[in-house]
Every structure is written in structure tokens, then in C-alpha cells.
PDB file of C-alpha atoms in Angstrom:
ATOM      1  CA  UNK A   1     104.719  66.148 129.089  1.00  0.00           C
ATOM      2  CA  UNK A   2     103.253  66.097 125.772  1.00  0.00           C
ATOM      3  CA  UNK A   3     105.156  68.107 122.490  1.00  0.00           C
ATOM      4  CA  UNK A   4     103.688  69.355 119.687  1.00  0.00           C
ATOM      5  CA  UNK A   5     105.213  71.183 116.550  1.00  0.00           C
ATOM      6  CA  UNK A   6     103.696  73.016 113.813  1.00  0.00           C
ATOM      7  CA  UNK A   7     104.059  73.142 110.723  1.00  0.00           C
ATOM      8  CA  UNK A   8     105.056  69.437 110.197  1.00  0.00           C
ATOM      9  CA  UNK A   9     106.688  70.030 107.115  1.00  0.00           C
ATOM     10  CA  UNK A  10     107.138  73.148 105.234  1.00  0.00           C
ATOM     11  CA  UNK A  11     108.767  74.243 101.772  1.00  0.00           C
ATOM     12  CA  UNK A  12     110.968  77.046 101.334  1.00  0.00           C
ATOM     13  CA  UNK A  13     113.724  78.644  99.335  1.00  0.00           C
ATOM     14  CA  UNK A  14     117.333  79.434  99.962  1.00  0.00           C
ATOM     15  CA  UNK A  15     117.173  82.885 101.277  1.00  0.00           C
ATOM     16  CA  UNK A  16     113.880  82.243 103.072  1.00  0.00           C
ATOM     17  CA  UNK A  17     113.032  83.159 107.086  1.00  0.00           C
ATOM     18  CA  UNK A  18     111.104  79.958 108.129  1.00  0.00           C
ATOM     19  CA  UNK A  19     109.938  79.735 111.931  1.00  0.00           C
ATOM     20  CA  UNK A  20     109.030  76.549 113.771  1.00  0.00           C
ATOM     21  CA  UNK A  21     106.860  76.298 116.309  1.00  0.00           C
ATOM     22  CA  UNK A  22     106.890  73.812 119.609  1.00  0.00           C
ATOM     23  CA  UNK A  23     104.446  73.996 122.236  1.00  0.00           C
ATOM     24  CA  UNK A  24     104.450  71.845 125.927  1.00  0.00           C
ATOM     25  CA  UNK A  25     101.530  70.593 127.186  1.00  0.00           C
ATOM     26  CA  UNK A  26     102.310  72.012 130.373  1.00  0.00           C
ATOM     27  CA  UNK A  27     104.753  74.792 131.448  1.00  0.00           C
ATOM     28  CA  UNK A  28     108.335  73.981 130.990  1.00  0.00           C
ATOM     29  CA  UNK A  29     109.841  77.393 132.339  1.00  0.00           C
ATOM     30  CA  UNK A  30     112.647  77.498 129.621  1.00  0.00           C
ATOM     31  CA  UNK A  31     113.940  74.113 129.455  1.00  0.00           C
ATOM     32  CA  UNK A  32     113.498  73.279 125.888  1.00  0.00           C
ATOM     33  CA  UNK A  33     116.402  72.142 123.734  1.00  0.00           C
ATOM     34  CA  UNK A  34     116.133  72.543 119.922  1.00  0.00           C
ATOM     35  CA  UNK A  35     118.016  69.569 117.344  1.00  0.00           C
ATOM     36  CA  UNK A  36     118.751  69.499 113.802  1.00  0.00           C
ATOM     37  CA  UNK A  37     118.726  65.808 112.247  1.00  0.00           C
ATOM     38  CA  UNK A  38     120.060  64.767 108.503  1.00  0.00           C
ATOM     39  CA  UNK A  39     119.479  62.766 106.581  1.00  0.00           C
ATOM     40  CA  UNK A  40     121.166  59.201 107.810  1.00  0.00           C
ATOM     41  CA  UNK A  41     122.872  61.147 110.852  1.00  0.00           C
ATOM     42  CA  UNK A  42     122.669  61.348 114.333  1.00  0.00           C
ATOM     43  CA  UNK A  43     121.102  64.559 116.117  1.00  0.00           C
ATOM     44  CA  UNK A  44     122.703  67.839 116.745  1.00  0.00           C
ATOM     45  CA  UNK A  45     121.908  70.487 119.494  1.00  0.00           C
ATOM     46  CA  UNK A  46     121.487  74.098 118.011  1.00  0.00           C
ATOM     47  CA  UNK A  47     120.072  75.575 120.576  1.00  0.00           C
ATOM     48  CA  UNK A  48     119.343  74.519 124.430  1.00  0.00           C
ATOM     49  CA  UNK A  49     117.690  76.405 127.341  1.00  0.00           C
ATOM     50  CA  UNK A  50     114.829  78.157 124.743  1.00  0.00           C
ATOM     51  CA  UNK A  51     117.694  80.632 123.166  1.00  0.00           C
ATOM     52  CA  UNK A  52     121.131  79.746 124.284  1.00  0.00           C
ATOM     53  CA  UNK A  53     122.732  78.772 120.709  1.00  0.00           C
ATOM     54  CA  UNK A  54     125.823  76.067 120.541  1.00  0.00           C
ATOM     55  CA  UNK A  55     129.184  76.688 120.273  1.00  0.00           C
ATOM     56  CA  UNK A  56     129.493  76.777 116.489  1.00  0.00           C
ATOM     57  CA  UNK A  57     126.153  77.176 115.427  1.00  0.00           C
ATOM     58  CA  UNK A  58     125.234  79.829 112.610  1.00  0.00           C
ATOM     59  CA  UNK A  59     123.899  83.290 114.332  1.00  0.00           C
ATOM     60  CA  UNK A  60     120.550  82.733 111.791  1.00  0.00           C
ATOM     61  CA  UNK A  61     119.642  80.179 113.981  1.00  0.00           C
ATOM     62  CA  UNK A  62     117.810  81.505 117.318  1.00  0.00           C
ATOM     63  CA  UNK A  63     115.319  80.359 119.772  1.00  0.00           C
ATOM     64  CA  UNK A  64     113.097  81.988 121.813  1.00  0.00           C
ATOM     65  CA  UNK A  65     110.171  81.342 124.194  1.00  0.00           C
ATOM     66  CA  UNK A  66     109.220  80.207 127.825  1.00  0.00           C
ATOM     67  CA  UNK A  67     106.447  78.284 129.875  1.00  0.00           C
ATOM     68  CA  UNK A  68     104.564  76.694 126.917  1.00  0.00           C
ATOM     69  CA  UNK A  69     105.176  78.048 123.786  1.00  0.00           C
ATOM     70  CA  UNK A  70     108.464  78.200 122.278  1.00  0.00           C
ATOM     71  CA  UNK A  71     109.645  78.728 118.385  1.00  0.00           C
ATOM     72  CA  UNK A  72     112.929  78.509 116.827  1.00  0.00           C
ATOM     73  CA  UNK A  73     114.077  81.201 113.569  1.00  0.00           C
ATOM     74  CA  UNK A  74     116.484  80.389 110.632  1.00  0.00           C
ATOM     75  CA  UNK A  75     116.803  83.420 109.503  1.00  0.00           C
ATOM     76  CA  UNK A  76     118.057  82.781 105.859  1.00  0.00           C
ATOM     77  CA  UNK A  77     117.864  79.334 104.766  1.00  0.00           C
ATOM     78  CA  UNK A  78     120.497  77.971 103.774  1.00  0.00           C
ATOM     79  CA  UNK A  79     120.760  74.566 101.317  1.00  0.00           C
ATOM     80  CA  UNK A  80     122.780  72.937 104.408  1.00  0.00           C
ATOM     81  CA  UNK A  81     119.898  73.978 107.005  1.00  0.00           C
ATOM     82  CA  UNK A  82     117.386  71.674 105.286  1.00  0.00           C
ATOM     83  CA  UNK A  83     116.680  68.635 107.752  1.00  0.00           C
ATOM     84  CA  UNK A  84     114.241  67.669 110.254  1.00  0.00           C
ATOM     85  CA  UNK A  85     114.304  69.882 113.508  1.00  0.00           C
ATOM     86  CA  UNK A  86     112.836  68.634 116.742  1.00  0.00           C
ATOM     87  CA  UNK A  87     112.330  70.186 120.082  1.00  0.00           C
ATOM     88  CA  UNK A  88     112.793  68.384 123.517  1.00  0.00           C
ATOM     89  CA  UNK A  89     111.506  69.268 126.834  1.00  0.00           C
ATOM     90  CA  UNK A  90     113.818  68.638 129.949  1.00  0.00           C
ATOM     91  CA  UNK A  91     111.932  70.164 132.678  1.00  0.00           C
ATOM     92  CA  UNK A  92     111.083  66.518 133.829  1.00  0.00           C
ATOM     93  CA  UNK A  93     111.153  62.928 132.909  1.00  0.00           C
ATOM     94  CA  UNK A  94     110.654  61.414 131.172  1.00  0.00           C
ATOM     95  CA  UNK A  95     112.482  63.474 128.262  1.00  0.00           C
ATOM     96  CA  UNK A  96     109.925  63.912 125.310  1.00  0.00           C
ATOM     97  CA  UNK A  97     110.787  65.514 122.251  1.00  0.00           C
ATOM     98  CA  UNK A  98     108.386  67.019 119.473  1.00  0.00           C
ATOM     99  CA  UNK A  99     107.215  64.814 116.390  1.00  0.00           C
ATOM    100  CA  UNK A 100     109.474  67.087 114.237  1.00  0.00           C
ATOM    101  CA  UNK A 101     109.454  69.624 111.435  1.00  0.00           C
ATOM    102  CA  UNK A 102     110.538  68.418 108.378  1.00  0.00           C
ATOM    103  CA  UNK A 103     112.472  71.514 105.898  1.00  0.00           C
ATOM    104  CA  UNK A 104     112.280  70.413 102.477  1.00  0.00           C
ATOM    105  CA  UNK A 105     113.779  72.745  99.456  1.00  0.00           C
ATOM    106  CA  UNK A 106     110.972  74.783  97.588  1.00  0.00           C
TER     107      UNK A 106
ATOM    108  CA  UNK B   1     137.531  65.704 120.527  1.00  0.00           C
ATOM    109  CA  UNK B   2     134.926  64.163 122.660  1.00  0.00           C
ATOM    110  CA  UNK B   3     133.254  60.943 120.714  1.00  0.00           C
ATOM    111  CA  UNK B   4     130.901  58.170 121.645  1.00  0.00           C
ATOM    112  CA  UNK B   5     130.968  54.941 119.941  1.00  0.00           C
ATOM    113  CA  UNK B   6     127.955  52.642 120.234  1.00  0.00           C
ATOM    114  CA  UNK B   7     127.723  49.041 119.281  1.00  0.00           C
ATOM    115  CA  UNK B   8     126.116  46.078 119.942  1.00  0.00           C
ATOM    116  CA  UNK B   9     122.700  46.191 117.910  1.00  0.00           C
ATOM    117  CA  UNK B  10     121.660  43.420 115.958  1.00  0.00           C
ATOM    118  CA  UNK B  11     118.994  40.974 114.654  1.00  0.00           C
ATOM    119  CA  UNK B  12     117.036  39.388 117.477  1.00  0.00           C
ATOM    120  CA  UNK B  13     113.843  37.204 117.977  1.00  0.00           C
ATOM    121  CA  UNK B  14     110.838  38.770 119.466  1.00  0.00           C
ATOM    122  CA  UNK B  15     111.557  37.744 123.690  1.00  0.00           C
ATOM    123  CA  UNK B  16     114.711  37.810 123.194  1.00  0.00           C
ATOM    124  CA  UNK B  17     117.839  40.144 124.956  1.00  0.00           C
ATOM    125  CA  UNK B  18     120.332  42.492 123.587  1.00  0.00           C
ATOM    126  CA  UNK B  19     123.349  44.497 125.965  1.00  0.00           C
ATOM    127  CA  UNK B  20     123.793  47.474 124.077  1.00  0.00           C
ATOM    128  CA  UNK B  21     127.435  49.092 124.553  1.00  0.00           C
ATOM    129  CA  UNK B  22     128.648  52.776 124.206  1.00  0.00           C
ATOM    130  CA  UNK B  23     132.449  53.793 124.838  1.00  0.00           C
ATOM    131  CA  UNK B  24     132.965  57.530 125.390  1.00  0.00           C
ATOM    132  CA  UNK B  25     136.040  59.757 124.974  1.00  0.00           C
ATOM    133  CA  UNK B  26     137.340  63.090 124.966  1.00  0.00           C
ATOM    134  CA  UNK B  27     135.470  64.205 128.109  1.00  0.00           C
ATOM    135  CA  UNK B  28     135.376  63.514 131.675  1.00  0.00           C
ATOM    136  CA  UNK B  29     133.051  60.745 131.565  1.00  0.00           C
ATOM    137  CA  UNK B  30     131.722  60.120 135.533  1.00  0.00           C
ATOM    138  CA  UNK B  31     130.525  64.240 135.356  1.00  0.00           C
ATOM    139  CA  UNK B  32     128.067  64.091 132.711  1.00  0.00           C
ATOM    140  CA  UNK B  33     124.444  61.993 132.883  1.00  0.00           C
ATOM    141  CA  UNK B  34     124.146  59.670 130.072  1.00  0.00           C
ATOM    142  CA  UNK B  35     121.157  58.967 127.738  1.00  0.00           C
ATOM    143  CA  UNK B  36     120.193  56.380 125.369  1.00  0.00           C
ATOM    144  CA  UNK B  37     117.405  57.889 122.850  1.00  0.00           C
ATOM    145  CA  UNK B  38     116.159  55.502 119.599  1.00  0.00           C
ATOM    146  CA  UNK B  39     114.713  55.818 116.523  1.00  0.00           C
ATOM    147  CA  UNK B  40     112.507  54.057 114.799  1.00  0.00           C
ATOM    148  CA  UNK B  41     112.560  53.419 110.913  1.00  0.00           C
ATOM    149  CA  UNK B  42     111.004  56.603 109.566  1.00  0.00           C
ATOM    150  CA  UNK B  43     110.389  58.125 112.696  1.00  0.00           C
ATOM    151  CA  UNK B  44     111.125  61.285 114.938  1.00  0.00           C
ATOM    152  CA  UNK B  45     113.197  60.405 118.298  1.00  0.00           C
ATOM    153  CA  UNK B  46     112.149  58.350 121.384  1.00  0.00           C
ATOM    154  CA  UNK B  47     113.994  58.798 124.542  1.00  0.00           C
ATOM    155  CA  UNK B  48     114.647  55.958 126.207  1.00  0.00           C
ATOM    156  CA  UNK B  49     116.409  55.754 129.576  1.00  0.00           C
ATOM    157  CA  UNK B  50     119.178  58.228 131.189  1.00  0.00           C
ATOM    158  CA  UNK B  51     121.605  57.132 134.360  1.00  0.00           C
ATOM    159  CA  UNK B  52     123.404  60.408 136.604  1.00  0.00           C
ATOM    160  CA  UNK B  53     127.268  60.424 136.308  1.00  0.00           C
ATOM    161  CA  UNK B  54     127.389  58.634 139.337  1.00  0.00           C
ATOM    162  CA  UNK B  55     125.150  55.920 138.005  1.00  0.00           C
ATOM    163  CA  UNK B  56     123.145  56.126 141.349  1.00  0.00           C
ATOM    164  CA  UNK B  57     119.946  57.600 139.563  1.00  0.00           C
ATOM    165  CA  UNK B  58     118.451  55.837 136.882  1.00  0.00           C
ATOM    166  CA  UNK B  59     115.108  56.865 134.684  1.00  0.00           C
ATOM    167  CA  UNK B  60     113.010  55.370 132.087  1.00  0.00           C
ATOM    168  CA  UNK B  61     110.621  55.619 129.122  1.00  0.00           C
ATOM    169  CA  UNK B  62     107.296  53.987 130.632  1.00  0.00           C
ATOM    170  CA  UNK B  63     107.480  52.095 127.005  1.00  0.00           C
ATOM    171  CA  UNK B  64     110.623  49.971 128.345  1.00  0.00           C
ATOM    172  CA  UNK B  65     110.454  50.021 132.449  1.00  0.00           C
ATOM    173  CA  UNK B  66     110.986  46.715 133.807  1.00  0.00           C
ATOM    174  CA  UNK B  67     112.371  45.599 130.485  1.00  0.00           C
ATOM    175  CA  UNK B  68     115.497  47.885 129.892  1.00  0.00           C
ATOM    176  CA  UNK B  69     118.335  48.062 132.734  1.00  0.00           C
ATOM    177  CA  UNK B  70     120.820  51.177 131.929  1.00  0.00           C
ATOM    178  CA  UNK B  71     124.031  51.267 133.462  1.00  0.00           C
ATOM    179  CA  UNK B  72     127.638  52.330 133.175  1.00  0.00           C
ATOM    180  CA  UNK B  73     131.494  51.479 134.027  1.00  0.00           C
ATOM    181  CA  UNK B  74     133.100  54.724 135.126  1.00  0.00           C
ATOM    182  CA  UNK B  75     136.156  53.350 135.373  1.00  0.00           C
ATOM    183  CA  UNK B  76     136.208  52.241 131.697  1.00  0.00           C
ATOM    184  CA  UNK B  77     134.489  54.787 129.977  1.00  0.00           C
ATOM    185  CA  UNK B  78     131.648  53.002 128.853  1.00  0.00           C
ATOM    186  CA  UNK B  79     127.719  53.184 129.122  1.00  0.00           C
ATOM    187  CA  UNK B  80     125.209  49.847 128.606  1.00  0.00           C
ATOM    188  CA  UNK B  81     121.674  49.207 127.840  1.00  0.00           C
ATOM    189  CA  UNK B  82     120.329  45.650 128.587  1.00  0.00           C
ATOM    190  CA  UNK B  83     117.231  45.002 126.519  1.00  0.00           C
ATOM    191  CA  UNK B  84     115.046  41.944 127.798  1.00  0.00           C
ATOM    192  CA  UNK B  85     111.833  40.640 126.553  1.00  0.00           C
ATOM    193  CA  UNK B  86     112.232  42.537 123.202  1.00  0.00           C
ATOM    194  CA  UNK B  87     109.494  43.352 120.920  1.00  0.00           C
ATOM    195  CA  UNK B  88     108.771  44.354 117.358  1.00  0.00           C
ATOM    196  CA  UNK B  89     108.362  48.177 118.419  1.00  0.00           C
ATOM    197  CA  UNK B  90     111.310  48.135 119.822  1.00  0.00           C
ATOM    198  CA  UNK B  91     113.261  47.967 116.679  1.00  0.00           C
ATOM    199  CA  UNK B  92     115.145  51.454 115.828  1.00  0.00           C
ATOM    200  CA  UNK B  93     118.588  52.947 115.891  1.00  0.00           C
ATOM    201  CA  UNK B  94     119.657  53.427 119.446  1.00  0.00           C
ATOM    202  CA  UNK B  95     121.841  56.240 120.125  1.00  0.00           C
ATOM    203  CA  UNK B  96     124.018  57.304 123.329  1.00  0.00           C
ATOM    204  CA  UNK B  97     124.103  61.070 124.174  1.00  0.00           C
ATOM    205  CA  UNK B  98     126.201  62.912 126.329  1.00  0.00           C
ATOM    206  CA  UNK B  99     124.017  64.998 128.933  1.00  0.00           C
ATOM    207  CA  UNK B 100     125.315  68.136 129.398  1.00  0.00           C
ATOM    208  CA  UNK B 101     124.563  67.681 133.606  1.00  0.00           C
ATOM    209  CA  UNK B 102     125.210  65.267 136.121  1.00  0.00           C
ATOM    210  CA  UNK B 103     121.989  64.435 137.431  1.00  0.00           C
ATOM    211  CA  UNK B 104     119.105  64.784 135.566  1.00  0.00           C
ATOM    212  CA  UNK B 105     115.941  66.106 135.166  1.00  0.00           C
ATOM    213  CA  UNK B 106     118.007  69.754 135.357  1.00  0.00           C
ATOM    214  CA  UNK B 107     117.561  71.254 132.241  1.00  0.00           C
ATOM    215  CA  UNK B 108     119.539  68.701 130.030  1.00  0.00           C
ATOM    216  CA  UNK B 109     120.509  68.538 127.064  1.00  0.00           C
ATOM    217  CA  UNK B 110     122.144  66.086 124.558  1.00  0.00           C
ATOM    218  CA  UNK B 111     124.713  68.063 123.331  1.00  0.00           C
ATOM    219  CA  UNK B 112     127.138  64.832 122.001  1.00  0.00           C
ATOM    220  CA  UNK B 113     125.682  61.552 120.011  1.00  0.00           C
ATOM    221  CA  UNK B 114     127.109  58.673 119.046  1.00  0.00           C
ATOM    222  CA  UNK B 115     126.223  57.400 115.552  1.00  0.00           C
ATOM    223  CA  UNK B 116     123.593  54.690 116.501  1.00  0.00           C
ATOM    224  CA  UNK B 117     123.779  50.866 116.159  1.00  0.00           C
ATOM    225  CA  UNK B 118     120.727  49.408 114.369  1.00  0.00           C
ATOM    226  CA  UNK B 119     118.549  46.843 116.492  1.00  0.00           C
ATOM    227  CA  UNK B 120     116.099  44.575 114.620  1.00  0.00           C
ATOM    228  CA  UNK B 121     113.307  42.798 116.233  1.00  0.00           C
ATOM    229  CA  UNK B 122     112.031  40.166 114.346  1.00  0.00           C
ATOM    230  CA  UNK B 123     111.485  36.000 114.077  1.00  0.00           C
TER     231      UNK B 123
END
């Protein structure tokens, strides 16, 4: 199963809504998992199952979507949300994730 | 506080092997499926291979099957990744992840990481 993301980078301010986009090349039902990576560090999950957020992770954060088409929502930017987010399909192996979506500061 | 701990990585010659190591804690180790997912230099993330928390059910990237053996040691707390016959594209941080089921595929997720040991493929 192939992943794609859109935009692959984007520029916004503090403050901003910013919404990225992941899409399956074949239905996944809702088993798409949603990480933020930083700079030098490992992965962390925000959000998995299409919408079900973390324990601990900011309510700006959301996710939403089924069969193909998914998108995740920051709802106000904030200067620790800018990183590289990637989506990850585990409807099947092998586990692919998207190419990600890089969030610089505008 | 549940951690993993990976080490292991290293330099390497093209052909040659590498037993990559991860030691878990805080969690109950044999009820979670275990994944190791890499990253090259620059780029986005590459899973690689993920074993059930029994270790009877093993899967692979087709980019590393019949090279790569996973495995793990319930009774110690600790997962492996044998790398054989390693190439140049096969340099990356390797990470461990903590599955969040037992048996996969079932709507996993990675939902604990280790912090990666670099492996370096080169003559």
C-alpha cells in the first residue's frame, strides 16, 4: 500500500491552522496512525486509528478520515509544533508510512 | 516509565553483518509486537521488520527479506535484528518501536521509540 502526502512542505505562522493531507492507495478502513518527528529525535504518535489523539497530546491536534483519504489539523501552530509529520498505514504489511510533510516557520 | 534502548549500529563493509540489539522496560514486554523502522540520512521513515509478542509471527520489508532475521528474548527483555549481506542503502538510523498490539497487521501503532543507533554501510 502506497502513501502519499500533500503539501510536502508548507510555511506558516504561529497562530496559523495548517492541514495535512495523506491519502492510501487503496482503502485502509481507519487504520492510519499520524507521527510528529524533530529535528535529531525519534518519532512520536499524535494520533492513531484516523482521530484517536495520544495521551498527552495538545487538543489542536486532530485527525480525521477513513478508506483512502485522511488529513490531520493543528489548529494553532505553535513554535514547538514545527517538525516533519508523517502518516502510516497499518491495515496490512508491510507497514508504509507517507514521504512526510515538512512545517517550517513563515 | 516505559523506555527502549537500542544499540549495536556501527561502521560495516558492504557484505558484511550487524546484530542489532534493543532492551525494553517499563512495560510488559511478551504482550506487545515489536518493530524495527530506519531512517535514512535525510530521509522520511522505512519500516523494516515487526515480530508478534510471542515471537511466533515474523514480517518484513520486501527491501530486506532473506537478508534481515528479527527476533526477541522474552525472558530478558530484549528485541534483535540480524543484518546479513549489508548494502550501501541500507545505511540509516534504526529504531525499535513498541507496537501497541500483540500480533500484527491489527491496526498498530508505534506508540514508544527508542532513540536509534546509527548503522553505516561503507568500504
Amino acid at each position: 500500500i502506497q502513501m502519499t502526502q500533500s503539501p510536502s512542505s508548507l510555511s506558516a505562522s504561529v497562530g496559523d491552522r495548517v492541514t495535512i493531507t495523506c491519502r492510501a492507495s487503496q482503502s485502509i478502513s481507519g487504520y492510519l496512525n499520524w507521527y510528529q518527528q524533530k529535528a535529531g529525535k525519534a518519532p512520536n504518535l499524535l494520533i492513531s486509528a484516523a482521530s484517536s489523539l495520544q495521551s498527552g497530546v495538545p487538543s489542536r491536534f486532530s485527525g480525521s478520515g477513513s478508506g483512502t483519504d485522511f488529513t490531520l489539523t493543528i489548529t494553532s501552530l505553535q513554535p514547538e509544533d514545527f517538525a516533519t509529520y508523517y502518516c502510516q498505514q497499518s491495515y496490512n504489511t508491510p507497514f508504509t508510512f507517507g514521504p512526510g510533510t515538512k512545517v517550517n516557520i513563515k | 516509565e516505559v523506555q527502549l534502548s537500542e544499540s549495536g549500529g556501527g561502521l560495516v563493509q558492504p557484505g558484511g553483518s550487524l546484530r542489532l540489539s534493543c532492551a525494553a522496560s517499563g512495560f510488559t514486554f511478551s504482550s506487545h509486537a515489536m518493530s524495527w523502522v530506519r531512517q535514512a540520512p535525510g530521509k522520511g521513515l522505512e519500516w523494516v521488520s515487526a515480530i508478534s509478542g510471542s515471537g511466533g509471527s515474523t514480517f518484513y520489508a520486501d527491501s530486506v527479506k532473506g537478508r534481515f532475521t528479527i527476533s526477541r528474548d522474552n525472558s530478558k527483555n530484549a528485541l534483535y535484528l540480524q543484518m546479513n549481506s549489508l548494502r550501501a542503502e541500507d545505511t540509516a538510523v534504526y529504531y525499535c518501536a513498541k507496537d501497541t498490539e500483540v500480533v500484527p497487521p491489527a491496526g498498530d501503532a508505534f506508540d514508544t521509540w527508542g532513540q536509534g543507533t546509527l548503522v553505516t554501510v561503507s568500504s
